[in-house]
Amino acid sequence: DSAADQILLVHTARSRAGCAAGALLAARWIAGRRGMYAFADVLDDMLALEPEKERKVR
């Protein structure tokens, strides 16, 4: 933030569908694994599965 400008990054959830989809994705990913993980671990693996394809929100 400065006198000249301000940069904002805003996210607005319009429904709980995105949260539910993320929870299901993480549940499938964690099945059979042991230990503690962050959601970043899930995302890193998911993004690595499709290195050639355009990554987009599903």
XYZ file of N, CA and C in Angstrom:
174
model
N 0.848 -1.179 0.000
C 0.000 0.000 0.000
C 0.886 1.231 0.000
N 0.601 2.146 -0.893
C 1.349 3.401 -0.941
C 0.398 4.518 -1.339
N 0.914 5.718 -1.370
C 0.095 6.857 -1.777
C -0.302 6.755 -3.250
N 0.498 6.035 -4.040
C 0.250 5.935 -5.475
C -0.687 4.790 -5.860
N -0.588 3.682 -5.144
C -1.412 2.543 -5.543
C -1.540 1.514 -4.428
N -2.380 0.550 -4.704
C -2.624 -0.542 -3.772
C -2.868 -1.803 -4.591
N -2.275 -2.906 -4.188
C -2.490 -4.186 -4.856
C -3.289 -5.073 -3.913
N -4.390 -5.616 -4.424
C -5.251 -6.481 -3.630
C -5.397 -7.833 -4.311
N -5.360 -8.889 -3.523
C -5.683 -10.227 -3.992
C -6.888 -10.658 -3.178
N -8.008 -10.889 -3.861
C -9.264 -11.173 -3.170
C -9.815 -12.513 -3.644
N -10.297 -13.295 -2.706
C -10.981 -14.547 -3.026
C -12.339 -14.508 -2.347
N -13.377 -14.815 -3.097
C -14.726 -14.864 -2.549
C -15.322 -16.230 -2.861
N -15.648 -16.983 -1.833
C -16.300 -18.278 -2.030
C -17.794 -18.031 -2.198
N -18.342 -18.487 -3.309
C -19.763 -18.286 -3.572
C -20.605 -19.464 -3.081
N -19.947 -20.573 -2.787
C -20.631 -21.732 -2.214
C -19.581 -22.579 -1.499
N -20.026 -23.630 -0.878
C -19.102 -24.538 -0.188
C -18.599 -25.647 -1.110
N -19.007 -25.632 -2.356
C -18.629 -26.687 -3.298
C -17.117 -26.787 -3.474
N -16.440 -25.665 -3.539
C -14.985 -25.673 -3.680
C -14.298 -26.277 -2.468
N -14.794 -25.959 -1.285
C -14.246 -26.533 -0.047
C -14.469 -28.037 -0.021
N -15.654 -28.464 -0.415
C -15.969 -29.896 -0.432
C -15.090 -30.636 -1.434
N -14.892 -30.058 -2.605
C -14.054 -30.696 -3.623
C -12.620 -30.829 -3.127
N -12.110 -29.802 -2.466
C -10.756 -29.854 -1.912
C -10.632 -30.890 -0.812
N -11.652 -31.001 0.026
C -11.640 -31.993 1.104
C -11.651 -33.413 0.537
N -12.453 -33.651 -0.498
C -12.495 -34.977 -1.125
C -11.177 -35.311 -1.811
N -10.588 -34.342 -2.479
C -9.294 -34.532 -3.121
C -8.244 -34.917 -2.088
N -8.211 -34.192 -0.977
C -7.238 -34.472 0.079
C -7.486 -35.835 0.715
N -8.748 -36.214 0.895
C -9.070 -37.516 1.492
C -8.594 -38.659 0.600
N -8.790 -38.516 -0.707
C -8.315 -39.551 -1.636
C -6.791 -39.619 -1.629
N -6.152 -38.454 -1.555
C -4.694 -38.377 -1.582
C -4.085 -38.995 -0.325
N -4.673 -38.771 0.820
C -4.090 -39.195 2.097
C -4.313 -40.680 2.381
N -5.277 -41.300 1.717
C -5.594 -42.714 1.970
C -4.342 -43.574 1.819
N -4.011 -44.314 2.869
C -2.857 -45.207 2.845
C -1.541 -44.556 3.217
N -1.531 -43.267 3.463
C -0.297 -42.568 3.850
C -0.250 -42.414 5.356
N 0.949 -42.306 5.871
C 1.131 -42.072 7.301
C 1.925 -40.789 7.483
N 1.709 -40.125 8.592
C 2.463 -38.917 8.894
C 1.591 -37.682 8.847
N 2.245 -36.543 8.982
C 1.545 -35.256 8.948
C 1.855 -34.559 7.632
N 0.848 -33.954 7.060
C 0.992 -33.283 5.776
C 0.275 -31.945 5.807
N 0.698 -31.064 4.940
C 0.005 -29.797 4.708
C -0.741 -29.927 3.383
N -1.740 -29.087 3.169
C -2.470 -29.156 1.908
C -1.547 -28.843 0.733
N -0.469 -28.109 0.983
C 0.516 -27.836 -0.069
C 1.118 -29.135 -0.598
N 1.276 -30.146 0.260
C 1.786 -31.446 -0.186
C 0.825 -32.089 -1.182
N -0.456 -31.993 -0.906
C -1.480 -32.527 -1.807
C -1.396 -31.798 -3.146
N -1.371 -30.489 -3.097
C -1.341 -29.699 -4.330
C -0.079 -29.955 -5.134
N 1.072 -30.047 -4.455
C 2.321 -30.323 -5.170
C 2.219 -31.620 -5.959
N 1.688 -32.666 -5.331
C 1.538 -33.944 -6.026
C 0.518 -33.860 -7.152
N -0.593 -33.186 -6.931
C -1.628 -33.078 -7.956
C -1.108 -32.302 -9.167
N -0.393 -31.230 -8.943
C 0.122 -30.432 -10.053
C 1.231 -31.165 -10.796
N 1.991 -31.989 -10.102
C 3.070 -32.746 -10.737
C 2.531 -33.856 -11.637
N 1.296 -34.283 -11.432
C 0.719 -35.351 -12.245
C 0.453 -34.922 -13.678
N 0.247 -33.632 -13.918
C -0.099 -33.146 -15.249
C 0.844 -32.024 -15.678
N 2.142 -32.308 -15.811
C 3.086 -31.232 -16.124
C 2.904 -30.620 -17.509
N 2.378 -31.385 -18.459
C 2.246 -30.892 -19.827
C 0.932 -30.156 -20.069
N -0.076 -30.446 -19.263
C -1.397 -29.867 -19.489
C -1.529 -28.517 -18.808
N -2.416 -27.717 -19.342
C -2.728 -26.437 -18.702
C -3.402 -26.731 -17.370
N -2.924 -26.087 -16.314
C -3.499 -26.305 -14.993
C -4.651 -25.339 -14.792
N -5.798 -25.873 -14.448
C -6.947 -25.022 -14.209
C -7.763 -25.578 -13.055
N -8.545 -24.741 -12.441
C -9.374 -25.139 -11.318
C -10.490 -26.018 -11.837
N -10.741 -27.098 -11.135
C -11.797 -28.022 -11.572
C -12.907 -28.017 -10.586
